[in-house]
mmCIF file of N, CA and C in Angstrom:
data_model
loop_
_atom_site.group_PDB
_atom_site.id
_atom_site.type_symbol
_atom_site.label_atom_id
_atom_site.label_comp_id
_atom_site.label_asym_id
_atom_site.label_seq_id
_atom_site.Cartn_x
_atom_site.Cartn_y
_atom_site.Cartn_z
ATOM 1 N N MET Q 1279 10.988 -8.983 17.418
ATOM 2 C CA MET Q 1279 11.887 -9.589 15.735
ATOM 3 C C MET Q 1279 11.744 -8.116 14.388
ATOM 4 N N GLU Q 1280 12.653 -8.319 13.937
ATOM 5 C CA GLU Q 1280 12.782 -7.287 12.627
ATOM 6 C C GLU Q 1280 12.426 -8.132 11.364
ATOM 7 N N PRO Q 1281 11.695 -7.285 10.392
ATOM 8 C CA PRO Q 1281 11.346 -7.594 9.727
ATOM 9 C C PRO Q 1281 12.845 -7.716 8.438
ATOM 10 N N SER Q 1282 13.252 -8.546 7.424
ATOM 11 C CA SER Q 1282 14.602 -8.062 7.321
ATOM 12 C C SER Q 1282 14.302 -6.874 6.105
ATOM 13 N N ALA Q 1283 15.608 -6.230 6.230
ATOM 14 C CA ALA Q 1283 15.884 -4.993 6.414
ATOM 15 C C ALA Q 1283 15.902 -4.696 4.509
ATOM 16 N N ASP Q 1284 16.346 -5.625 4.060
ATOM 17 C CA ASP Q 1284 15.866 -5.665 3.095
ATOM 18 C C ASP Q 1284 14.544 -5.580 1.820
ATOM 19 N N LEU Q 1285 13.572 -6.587 2.839
ATOM 20 C CA LEU Q 1285 12.392 -6.013 2.271
ATOM 21 C C LEU Q 1285 12.039 -4.506 2.285
ATOM 22 N N LEU Q 1286 12.199 -4.063 3.328
ATOM 23 C CA LEU Q 1286 11.931 -2.437 4.262
ATOM 24 C C LEU Q 1286 12.761 -1.986 2.331
ATOM 25 N N ASN Q 1287 14.436 -2.183 2.256
ATOM 26 C CA ASN Q 1287 14.922 -1.872 1.594
ATOM 27 C C ASN Q 1287 14.386 -2.070 -0.227
ATOM 28 N N GLN Q 1288 13.713 -3.008 0.340
ATOM 29 C CA GLN Q 1288 13.088 -3.310 -1.598
ATOM 30 C C GLN Q 1288 11.888 -2.506 -2.301
ATOM 31 N N LEU Q 1289 10.921 -2.506 -0.359
ATOM 32 C CA LEU Q 1289 9.288 -1.718 -0.998
ATOM 33 C C LEU Q 1289 10.189 0.325 -1.614
ATOM 34 N N GLN Q 1290 11.454 0.146 -0.348
ATOM 35 C CA GLN Q 1290 11.661 1.545 -0.955
ATOM 36 C C GLN Q 1290 11.650 2.162 -2.543
ATOM 37 N N ALA Q 1291 12.639 0.594 -2.688
ATOM 38 C CA ALA Q 1291 13.286 1.137 -3.512
ATOM 39 C C ALA Q 1291 12.451 0.770 -4.715
ATOM 40 N N ALA Q 1292 11.552 0.342 -4.740
ATOM 41 C CA ALA Q 1292 10.387 -0.004 -5.865
ATOM 42 C C ALA Q 1292 9.587 0.960 -5.598
ATOM 43 N N THR Q 1293 8.992 1.694 -4.997
ATOM 44 C CA THR Q 1293 8.284 3.088 -4.112
ATOM 45 C C THR Q 1293 8.869 4.412 -4.311
ATOM 46 N N GLN Q 1294 9.948 4.736 -5.627
ATOM 47 C CA GLN Q 1294 11.105 5.166 -5.918
ATOM 48 C C GLN Q 1294 10.149 6.425 -6.880
ATOM 49 N N GLY Q 1295 10.092 7.439 -6.609
ATOM 50 C CA GLY Q 1295 9.625 8.715 -7.440
ATOM 51 C C GLY Q 1295 8.790 7.966 -8.415
ATOM 52 N N LEU Q 1296 7.663 7.096 -7.485
ATOM 53 C CA LEU Q 1296 6.611 6.628 -7.713
ATOM 54 C C LEU Q 1296 5.486 7.712 -7.236
ATOM 55 N N LEU Q 1297 4.209 7.651 -7.948
ATOM 56 C CA LEU Q 1297 3.275 9.210 -6.811
ATOM 57 C C LEU Q 1297 1.738 8.287 -7.384
ATOM 58 N N TRP Q 1298 0.777 8.443 -6.199
ATOM 59 C CA TRP Q 1298 -0.311 7.880 -6.433
ATOM 60 C C TRP Q 1298 -0.925 8.680 -7.090
ATOM 61 N N MET Q 1299 -1.431 8.265 -7.996
ATOM 62 C CA MET Q 1299 -2.240 9.744 -9.164
ATOM 63 C C MET Q 1299 -4.145 9.430 -8.399
ATOM 64 N N SER Q 1300 -4.342 10.900 -8.022
ATOM 65 C CA SER Q 1300 -5.335 10.939 -7.884
ATOM 66 C C SER Q 1300 -5.930 12.463 -8.112
ATOM 67 N N GLU Q 1301 -7.172 13.317 -7.470
ATOM 68 C CA GLU Q 1301 -6.761 14.810 -7.916
ATOM 69 C C GLU Q 1301 -5.396 15.190 -7.616
ATOM 70 N N SER Q 1302 -5.294 14.514 -6.930
ATOM 71 C CA SER Q 1302 -3.436 15.448 -6.454
ATOM 72 C C SER Q 1302 -2.583 14.374 -6.214
ATOM 73 N N ASP Q 1303 -0.962 14.147 -6.481
ATOM 74 C CA ASP Q 1303 -0.571 12.796 -7.038
ATOM 75 C C ASP Q 1303 0.589 13.055 -5.099
ATOM 76 N N TYR Q 1304 0.379 12.185 -4.238
ATOM 77 C CA TYR Q 1304 1.195 12.109 -3.638
ATOM 78 C C TYR Q 1304 2.518 10.305 -3.839
ATOM 79 N N PRO Q 1305 3.075 11.006 -2.868
ATOM 80 C CA PRO Q 1305 4.640 9.445 -3.246
ATOM 81 C C PRO Q 1305 4.202 8.271 -1.691
ATOM 82 N N PHE Q 1306 4.955 6.797 -1.406
ATOM 83 C CA PHE Q 1306 4.388 6.202 -1.107
ATOM 84 C C PHE Q 1306 5.706 6.427 -0.180
ATOM 85 N N GLU Q 1307 5.227 5.645 1.539
ATOM 86 C CA GLU Q 1307 6.151 5.457 2.540
ATOM 87 C C GLU Q 1307 5.972 4.320 2.758
ATOM 88 N N VAL Q 1308 7.313 4.437 2.859
ATOM 89 C CA VAL Q 1308 7.150 2.708 3.794
ATOM 90 C C VAL Q 1308 6.780 2.516 5.458
ATOM 91 N N VAL Q 1309 5.730 1.549 4.877
ATOM 92 C CA VAL Q 1309 5.433 1.192 7.412
ATOM 93 C C VAL Q 1309 5.718 0.380 7.394
ATOM 94 N N HIS Q 1310 5.489 -0.450 9.141
ATOM 95 C CA HIS Q 1310 6.152 -0.787 9.732
ATOM 96 C C HIS Q 1310 5.592 -0.537 11.441
ATOM 97 N N TRP Q 1311 4.687 -2.286 11.664
ATOM 98 C CA TRP Q 1311 4.702 -2.676 12.961
ATOM 99 C C TRP Q 1311 4.372 -3.676 13.498
ATOM 100 N N GLN Q 1312 5.404 -3.895 14.438
ATOM 101 C CA GLN Q 1312 5.824 -5.137 15.520
ATOM 102 C C GLN Q 1312 4.354 -5.710 16.163
ATOM 103 N N GLU Q 1313 3.374 -5.463 15.602
ATOM 104 C CA GLU Q 1313 2.502 -6.151 16.174
ATOM 105 C C GLU Q 1313 2.014 -7.614 16.785
ATOM 106 N N PRO Q 1314 2.180 -8.051 17.631
ATOM 107 C CA PRO Q 1314 1.352 -9.978 18.502
ATOM 108 C C PRO Q 1314 0.810 -10.578 16.774
ATOM 109 N N THR Q 1315 1.687 -11.102 16.830
ATOM 110 C CA THR Q 1315 1.212 -12.165 15.460
ATOM 111 C C THR Q 1315 -0.517 -12.763 15.625
ATOM 112 N N ASN Q 1316 -0.576 -12.484 16.886
ATOM 113 C CA ASN Q 1316 -1.493 -13.092 16.870
ATOM 114 C C ASN Q 1316 -2.502 -12.737 17.331
ATOM 115 N N ILE Q 1317 -2.661 -11.310 16.715
ATOM 116 C CA ILE Q 1317 -3.899 -9.829 16.622
ATOM 117 C C ILE Q 1317 -4.560 -9.849 15.212
ATOM 118 N N PRO Q 1318 -5.090 -9.897 14.942
ATOM 119 C CA PRO Q 1318 -5.321 -9.431 13.363
ATOM 120 C C PRO Q 1318 -5.263 -8.362 13.467
ATOM 121 N N MET Q 1319 -5.212 -7.907 12.045
ATOM 122 C CA MET Q 1319 -5.796 -6.078 10.955
ATOM 123 C C MET Q 1319 -6.530 -5.889 10.962
ATOM 124 N N THR Q 1320 -7.198 -5.415 12.261
ATOM 125 C CA THR Q 1320 -9.835 -4.852 12.115
ATOM 126 C C THR Q 1320 -9.490 -4.026 11.993
ATOM 127 N N LYS Q 1321 -10.487 -3.051 11.114
ATOM 128 C CA LYS Q 1321 -10.086 -1.692 10.726
ATOM 129 C C LYS Q 1321 -10.518 -1.103 11.372
ATOM 130 N N GLU Q 1322 -11.142 -1.062 13.266
ATOM 131 C CA GLU Q 1322 -11.244 -1.011 14.074
ATOM 132 C C GLU Q 1322 -9.420 -1.233 14.379
ATOM 133 N N ARG Q 1323 -8.539 -1.417 14.676
ATOM 134 C CA ARG Q 1323 -6.781 -1.585 14.980
ATOM 135 C C ARG Q 1323 -6.790 -0.642 14.732
ATOM 136 N N LEU Q 1324 -6.447 -0.610 12.715
ATOM 137 C CA LEU Q 1324 -5.787 0.307 11.749
ATOM 138 C C LEU Q 1324 -6.193 1.899 12.384
ATOM 139 N N LEU Q 1325 -7.196 2.173 12.378
ATOM 140 C CA LEU Q 1325 -7.888 3.055 13.372
ATOM 141 C C LEU Q 1325 -7.187 4.107 14.079
ATOM 142 N N GLN Q 1326 -6.904 3.285 15.169
ATOM 143 C CA GLN Q 1326 -6.371 2.957 15.928
ATOM 144 C C GLN Q 1326 -4.769 3.095 16.052
ATOM 145 N N LEU Q 1327 -4.064 2.357 15.529
ATOM 146 C CA LEU Q 1327 -2.975 2.606 15.118
ATOM 147 C C LEU Q 1327 -2.655 3.758 13.823
ATOM 148 N N THR Q 1328 -3.567 4.311 13.211
ATOM 149 C CA THR Q 1328 -3.291 4.975 12.834
ATOM 150 C C THR Q 1328 -3.714 6.830 13.162
ATOM 151 N N ASP Q 1329 -4.387 7.306 14.497
ATOM 152 C CA ASP Q 1329 -5.004 8.275 15.280
ATOM 153 C C ASP Q 1329 -5.619 8.433 14.837
ATOM 154 N N HIS Q 1330 -7.141 7.953 14.070
ATOM 155 C CA HIS Q 1330 -8.044 8.546 13.479
ATOM 156 C C HIS Q 1330 -8.338 7.903 14.288
ATOM 157 N N SER Q 1331 -10.365 8.670 14.352
ATOM 158 C CA SER Q 1331 -11.229 8.653 15.631
ATOM 159 C C SER Q 1331 -11.755 7.640 14.598
ATOM 160 N N PRO Q 1332 -12.578 6.204 16.026
ATOM 161 C CA PRO Q 1332 -13.553 5.343 15.411
ATOM 162 C C PRO Q 1332 -14.696 4.990 14.493
ATOM 163 N N GLU Q 1333 -14.707 6.426 14.443
ATOM 164 C CA GLU Q 1333 -15.539 6.755 13.583
ATOM 165 C C GLU Q 1333 -15.735 7.182 11.929
ATOM 166 N N THR Q 1334 -14.294 7.288 11.682
ATOM 167 C CA THR Q 1334 -13.682 7.224 10.226
ATOM 168 C C THR Q 1334 -14.047 6.545 9.672
ATOM 169 N N PRO Q 1335 -14.751 6.626 8.609
ATOM 170 C CA PRO Q 1335 -14.630 5.665 7.904
ATOM 171 C C PRO Q 1335 -13.719 5.192 7.180
ATOM 172 N N ILE Q 1336 -14.039 3.236 6.463
ATOM 173 C CA ILE Q 1336 -12.899 2.728 7.048
ATOM 174 C C ILE Q 1336 -13.099 1.462 5.239
ATOM 175 N N ASP Q 1337 -12.406 1.657 4.537
ATOM 176 C CA ASP Q 1337 -13.175 0.403 3.609
ATOM 177 C C ASP Q 1337 -11.650 -0.194 2.885
ATOM 178 N N GLN Q 1338 -11.506 -1.733 2.167
ATOM 179 C CA GLN Q 1338 -10.733 -2.790 2.308
ATOM 180 C C GLN Q 1338 -11.272 -2.733 0.806
ATOM 181 N N VAL Q 1339 -10.212 -2.755 0.622
ATOM 182 C CA VAL Q 1339 -9.735 -3.425 -1.404
ATOM 183 C C VAL Q 1339 -8.974 -3.809 -1.831
ATOM 184 N N ASP Q 1340 -8.993 -5.050 -2.639
ATOM 185 C CA ASP Q 1340 -7.634 -6.327 -2.587
ATOM 186 C C ASP Q 1340 -7.135 -6.061 -3.905
ATOM 187 N N LEU Q 1341 -5.755 -6.547 -4.061
ATOM 188 C CA LEU Q 1341 -4.665 -5.264 -3.819
ATOM 189 C C LEU Q 1341 -4.760 -5.526 -4.942
ATOM 190 N N GLU Q 1342 -5.251 -6.687 -6.571
ATOM 191 C CA GLU Q 1342 -5.720 -6.373 -7.808
ATOM 192 C C GLU Q 1342 -6.563 -5.319 -8.055
ATOM 193 N N THR Q 1343 -7.716 -5.120 -7.540
ATOM 194 C CA THR Q 1343 -8.198 -4.074 -7.888
ATOM 195 C C THR Q 1343 -7.831 -2.816 -8.229
ATOM 196 N N PHE Q 1344 -6.974 -2.655 -6.633
ATOM 197 C CA PHE Q 1344 -6.629 -0.962 -6.100
ATOM 198 C C PHE Q 1344 -5.980 -1.474 -7.349
ATOM 199 N N PHE Q 1345 -4.628 -1.327 -7.650
ATOM 200 C CA PHE Q 1345 -3.211 -1.120 -9.166
ATOM 201 C C PHE Q 1345 -4.136 -1.870 -9.774
ATOM 202 N N GLY Q 1346 -4.826 -2.233 -10.625
ATOM 203 C CA GLY Q 1346 -5.502 -2.762 -11.924
ATOM 204 C C GLY Q 1346 -4.980 -1.541 -13.039
ATOM 205 N N ILE Q 1347 -5.787 -0.179 -12.802
ATOM 206 C CA ILE Q 1347 -5.580 0.760 -13.956
ATOM 207 C C ILE Q 1347 -3.921 0.843 -13.704
ATOM 208 N N ALA Q 1348 -2.931 1.289 -12.894
ATOM 209 C CA ALA Q 1348 -1.867 1.425 -12.672
ATOM 210 C C ALA Q 1348 -0.764 0.595 -12.955
ATOM 211 N N THR Q 1349 -1.208 -0.662 -13.206
ATOM 212 C CA THR Q 1349 -0.325 -2.067 -13.759
ATOM 213 C C THR Q 1349 -0.691 -2.081 -15.033
ATOM 214 N N GLN Q 1350 -1.698 -1.966 -15.778
ATOM 215 C CA GLN Q 1350 -1.540 -1.646 -17.271
ATOM 216 C C GLN Q 1350 -0.948 -1.145 -17.784
ATOM 217 N N SER Q 1351 -0.777 -1.383 -19.398
ATOM 218 C CA SER Q 1351 -0.057 -0.969 -19.978
ATOM 219 C C SER Q 1351 -0.830 -0.928 -21.743
ATOM 220 N N ALA Q 1352 -0.579 -0.708 -22.143
ATOM 221 C CA ALA Q 1352 -1.399 -0.208 -23.944
ATOM 222 C C ALA Q 1352 0.051 0.238 -24.309
ATOM 223 N N SER Q 1353 -0.351 -0.372 -26.054
ATOM 224 C CA SER Q 1353 0.792 -0.301 -26.894
ATOM 225 C C SER Q 1353 0.947 1.447 -27.801
ATOM 226 N N TRP Q 1354 0.120 1.984 -27.089
ATOM 227 C CA TRP Q 1354 0.161 2.920 -27.311
ATOM 228 C C TRP Q 1354 1.014 4.597 -26.165
ATOM 229 N N PHE Q 1355 1.252 3.320 -25.473
ATOM 230 C CA PHE Q 1355 1.778 4.042 -24.023
ATOM 231 C C PHE Q 1355 3.721 5.113 -24.206
ATOM 232 N N GLY Q 1356 4.041 6.033 -24.265
ATOM 233 C CA GLY Q 1356 5.102 6.647 -24.239
ATOM 234 C C GLY Q 1356 6.174 5.488 -23.339
ATOM 235 N N ALA Q 1357 7.581 5.736 -23.457
ATOM 236 C CA ALA Q 1357 8.224 5.389 -22.399
ATOM 237 C C ALA Q 1357 8.029 5.686 -20.994
ATOM 238 N N GLY Q 1358 7.790 6.424 -20.878
ATOM 239 C CA GLY Q 1358 7.679 7.328 -19.338
ATOM 240 C C GLY Q 1358 6.622 6.568 -18.647
ATOM 241 N N GLU Q 1359 5.366 6.142 -19.375
ATOM 242 C CA GLU Q 1359 4.684 5.618 -19.279
ATOM 243 C C GLU Q 1359 4.468 4.354 -18.919
ATOM 244 N N GLN Q 1360 4.589 3.554 -19.670
ATOM 245 C CA GLN Q 1360 5.279 2.450 -20.300
ATOM 246 C C GLN Q 1360 6.327 1.588 -18.447
ATOM 247 N N ALA Q 1361 6.880 2.857 -18.414
ATOM 248 C CA ALA Q 1361 8.000 2.650 -16.997
ATOM 249 C C ALA Q 1361 7.711 2.765 -16.090
ATOM 250 N N GLN Q 1362 6.690 3.738 -16.053
ATOM 251 C CA GLN Q 1362 5.402 4.132 -14.304
ATOM 252 C C GLN Q 1362 4.534 2.571 -14.265
ATOM 253 N N ALA Q 1363 3.893 1.866 -15.670
ATOM 254 C CA ALA Q 1363 3.492 0.609 -15.317
ATOM 255 C C ALA Q 1363 4.231 -0.359 -14.920
ATOM 256 N N SER Q 1364 5.221 -0.817 -15.896
ATOM 257 C CA SER Q 1364 6.177 -1.378 -15.270
ATOM 258 C C SER Q 1364 6.409 -1.378 -14.064
ATOM 259 N N GLN Q 1365 7.018 -0.574 -13.146
ATOM 260 C CA GLN Q 1365 6.866 -0.235 -12.417
ATOM 261 C C GLN Q 1365 6.311 -0.259 -11.018
ATOM 262 N N TYR Q 1366 4.801 -0.688 -11.391
ATOM 263 C CA TYR Q 1366 3.646 -0.677 -10.240
ATOM 264 C C TYR Q 1366 3.630 -1.994 -10.471
ATOM 265 N N GLN Q 1367 4.044 -3.294 -11.658
ATOM 266 C CA GLN Q 1367 4.114 -4.452 -11.809
ATOM 267 C C GLN Q 1367 4.838 -4.946 -10.468
ATOM 268 N N HIS Q 1368 5.440 -4.701 -10.602
ATOM 269 C CA HIS Q 1368 7.008 -5.131 -10.080
ATOM 270 C C HIS Q 1368 6.659 -4.570 -8.599
ATOM 271 N N LEU Q 1369 5.833 -3.498 -8.263
ATOM 272 C CA LEU Q 1369 5.360 -3.263 -6.603
ATOM 273 C C LEU Q 1369 4.669 -4.206 -6.445
ATOM 274 N N VAL Q 1370 3.432 -4.449 -6.952
ATOM 275 C CA VAL Q 1370 2.120 -5.505 -6.369
ATOM 276 C C VAL Q 1370 2.576 -6.669 -6.358
ATOM 277 N N GLU Q 1371 3.812 -7.125 -7.632
ATOM 278 C CA GLU Q 1371 4.579 -8.835 -6.865
ATOM 279 C C GLU Q 1371 5.449 -8.663 -6.069
ATOM 280 N N LEU Q 1372 6.069 -7.882 -5.279
ATOM 281 C CA LEU Q 1372 6.826 -7.847 -4.150
ATOM 282 C C LEU Q 1372 6.014 -7.695 -2.972
ATOM 283 N N LEU Q 1373 5.175 -7.462 -2.825
ATOM 284 C CA LEU Q 1373 4.037 -7.329 -1.990
ATOM 285 C C LEU Q 1373 3.443 -8.852 -1.851
ATOM 286 N N LYS Q 1374 2.962 -9.027 -2.979
ATOM 287 C CA LYS Q 1374 2.279 -10.757 -3.532
ATOM 288 C C LYS Q 1374 3.560 -11.474 -3.060
ATOM 289 N N GLN Q 1375 4.604 -11.097 -2.638
ATOM 290 C CA GLN Q 1375 5.497 -12.771 -3.059
ATOM 291 C C GLN Q 1375 5.675 -12.357 -0.865
ATOM 292 N N HIS Q 1376 5.767 -11.476 -0.848
ATOM 293 C CA HIS Q 1376 6.520 -10.992 0.384
ATOM 294 C C HIS Q 1376 6.140 -11.048 1.769
ATOM 295 N N LEU Q 1377 3.811 -11.078 1.580
ATOM 296 C CA LEU Q 1377 3.389 -10.332 2.826
ATOM 297 C C LEU Q 1377 2.173 -11.411 2.588
ATOM 298 N N LYS Q 1378 2.037 -11.671 3.468
ATOM 299 C CA LYS Q 1378 0.730 -12.516 3.576
ATOM 300 C C LYS Q 1378 -0.958 -11.711 2.969
ATOM 301 N N HIS Q 1379 -1.387 -11.705 2.505
ATOM 302 C CA HIS Q 1379 -2.905 -11.688 2.688
ATOM 303 C C HIS Q 1379 -2.459 -9.798 2.426
ATOM 304 N N PRO Q 1380 -2.043 -9.433 1.385
ATOM 305 C CA PRO Q 1380 -1.396 -7.740 1.246
ATOM 306 C C PRO Q 1380 -3.089 -7.650 0.911
ATOM 307 N N ILE Q 1381 -3.667 -6.705 1.950
ATOM 308 C CA ILE Q 1381 -5.242 -5.315 1.329
ATOM 309 C C ILE Q 1381 -4.963 -4.463 1.508
ATOM 310 N N VAL Q 1382 -5.652 -3.407 0.630
ATOM 311 C CA VAL Q 1382 -5.428 -1.961 0.877
ATOM 312 C C VAL Q 1382 -7.243 -1.387 1.816
ATOM 313 N N TYR Q 1383 -6.392 -0.685 2.603
ATOM 314 C CA TYR Q 1383 -7.529 -0.189 3.410
ATOM 315 C C TYR Q 1383 -7.666 1.733 3.533
ATOM 316 N N ARG Q 1384 -8.743 1.697 2.830
ATOM 317 C CA ARG Q 1384 -9.327 3.724 2.066
ATOM 318 C C ARG Q 1384 -9.830 4.076 3.741
ATOM 319 N N ILE Q 1385 -8.538 4.906 4.312
ATOM 320 C CA ILE Q 1385 -9.780 5.214 5.654
ATOM 321 C C ILE Q 1385 -9.606 6.716 5.865
ATOM 322 N N GLY Q 1386 -10.757 6.652 5.436
ATOM 323 C CA GLY Q 1386 -11.521 8.492 5.630
ATOM 324 C C GLY Q 1386 -13.127 8.683 4.831
ATOM 325 N N SER Q 1387 -12.590 10.124 3.717
ATOM 326 C CA SER Q 1387 -13.300 11.013 2.925
ATOM 327 C C SER Q 1387 -13.128 11.537 2.798
ATOM 328 N N ILE Q 1388 -12.756 11.870 0.990
ATOM 329 C CA ILE Q 1388 -12.452 13.266 0.122
ATOM 330 C C ILE Q 1388 -10.965 12.809 0.434
ATOM 331 N N ASN Q 1389 -10.158 13.353 1.128
ATOM 332 C CA ASN Q 1389 -9.143 13.271 1.700
ATOM 333 C C ASN Q 1389 -8.295 11.435 2.134
ATOM 334 N N LEU Q 1390 -8.324 10.736 1.708
ATOM 335 C CA LEU Q 1390 -8.058 9.561 2.070
ATOM 336 C C LEU Q 1390 -6.563 9.285 2.258
ATOM 337 N N ASP Q 1391 -6.313 8.921 2.755
ATOM 338 C CA ASP Q 1391 -4.877 7.815 4.030
ATOM 339 C C ASP Q 1391 -6.033 6.596 3.215
ATOM 340 N N LEU Q 1392 -4.338 6.049 2.524
ATOM 341 C CA LEU Q 1392 -4.212 4.934 2.062
ATOM 342 C C LEU Q 1392 -3.544 3.971 2.155
ATOM 343 N N TYR Q 1393 -3.683 2.940 3.260
ATOM 344 C CA TYR Q 1393 -2.721 2.039 3.646
ATOM 345 C C TYR Q 1393 -3.242 -0.177 2.902
ATOM 346 N N ILE Q 1394 -1.568 0.132 2.342
ATOM 347 C CA ILE Q 1394 -1.735 -0.960 2.341
ATOM 348 C C ILE Q 1394 -0.970 -2.423 2.880
ATOM 349 N N LEU Q 1395 -1.371 -3.185 3.197
ATOM 350 C CA LEU Q 1395 -0.596 -3.901 4.314
ATOM 351 C C LEU Q 1395 -0.889 -5.305 4.486
ATOM 352 N N GLY Q 1396 0.313 -6.322 5.021
ATOM 353 C CA GLY Q 1396 0.009 -7.538 5.026
ATOM 354 C C GLY Q 1396 1.472 -7.999 6.100
ATOM 355 N N GLN Q 1397 0.905 -9.181 6.273
ATOM 356 C CA GLN Q 1397 2.117 -10.013 7.577
ATOM 357 C C GLN Q 1397 3.079 -10.553 6.885
ATOM 358 N N THR Q 1398 4.115 -10.079 7.841
ATOM 359 C CA THR Q 1398 5.514 -10.591 7.110
ATOM 360 C C THR Q 1398 5.080 -12.317 7.097
ATOM 361 N N GLU Q 1399 6.032 -13.252 7.648
ATOM 362 C CA GLU Q 1399 6.641 -14.658 8.174
ATOM 363 C C GLU Q 1399 6.832 -14.744 9.068
ATOM 364 N N THR Q 1400 6.839 -13.465 10.221
ATOM 365 C CA THR Q 1400 7.279 -12.995 11.381
ATOM 366 C C THR Q 1400 6.072 -12.868 11.865
ATOM 367 N N GLY Q 1401 5.136 -12.753 11.498
ATOM 368 C CA GLY Q 1401 3.850 -12.291 11.700
ATOM 369 C C GLY Q 1401 3.635 -10.437 11.639
ATOM 370 N N GLU Q 1402 4.368 -10.016 11.323
ATOM 371 C CA GLU Q 1402 4.939 -8.374 11.681
ATOM 372 C C GLU Q 1402 3.800 -7.547 10.382
ATOM 373 N N TRP Q 1403 3.544 -6.412 10.860
ATOM 374 C CA TRP Q 1403 2.920 -5.785 9.242
ATOM 375 C C TRP Q 1403 3.656 -4.674 8.624
ATOM 376 N N VAL Q 1404 3.570 -4.873 7.729
ATOM 377 C CA VAL Q 1404 4.403 -4.291 6.665
ATOM 378 C C VAL Q 1404 3.402 -4.016 5.176
ATOM 379 N N GLY Q 1405 3.688 -2.862 5.464
ATOM 380 C CA GLY Q 1405 3.272 -1.981 3.773
ATOM 381 C C GLY Q 1405 3.615 -0.373 3.525
ATOM 382 N N LEU Q 1406 2.370 -0.195 3.085
ATOM 383 C CA LEU Q 1406 3.052 1.172 1.952
ATOM 384 C C LEU Q 1406 1.786 2.236 2.129
ATOM 385 N N LYS Q 1407 1.960 3.457 3.151
ATOM 386 C CA LYS Q 1407 1.271 4.162 3.232
ATOM 387 C C LYS Q 1407 1.451 5.630 1.798
ATOM 388 N N THR Q 1408 -0.093 6.270 0.845
ATOM 389 C CA THR Q 1408 0.055 7.306 0.748
ATOM 390 C C THR Q 1408 -1.465 8.039 0.322
ATOM 391 N N LYS Q 1409 -1.582 8.433 0.216
ATOM 392 C CA LYS Q 1409 -2.759 9.766 0.001
ATOM 393 C C LYS Q 1409 -3.586 9.813 -1.262
ATOM 394 N N ALA Q 1410 -4.775 9.752 -1.077
ATOM 395 C CA ALA Q 1410 -5.685 10.247 -2.779
ATOM 396 C C ALA Q 1410 -6.744 11.509 -1.706
ATOM 397 N N VAL Q 1411 -6.364 11.676 -3.190
ATOM 398 C CA VAL Q 1411 -8.308 13.544 -3.204
ATOM 399 C C VAL Q 1411 -9.543 12.818 -3.875
ATOM 400 N N GLU Q 1412 -10.843 12.196 -3.690
ATOM 401 C CA GLU Q 1412 -11.081 12.367 -3.954
ATOM 402 C C GLU Q 1412 -12.865 12.818 -4.234
ATOM 403 N N THR Q 1413 -13.494 13.428 -4.649
ATOM 404 C CA THR Q 1413 -14.527 15.055 -4.079
ATOM 405 C C THR Q 1413 -15.157 13.791 -4.908
#
């Protein structure tokens, strides 16, 4: 089962030039796992799929909370800041429109691996991966 190439292309286009800002800025990468539809994405399963040890800290955050500040715009924003907020708003809508129950997983501490994942209608796991540094 292949998710539509269109969805993967849309995610790639939506994140083009977009950086996740933390103490360091990192780009987004599109991820795709052809996992069986009857196996839920548990924290343990994600750690295994991403080659992290079972003891690695992992937390879940809902999509709206994770992208909350990035999607907000203000009247005092310049054109670049407005464009970035609009790009994040489009990305969130794209994820919500095409993925069932998208959720953000924060793996590790200080140097975090971030996975924004959900299932397609065919049951495949698709989303984005990036990094963050939080000291």
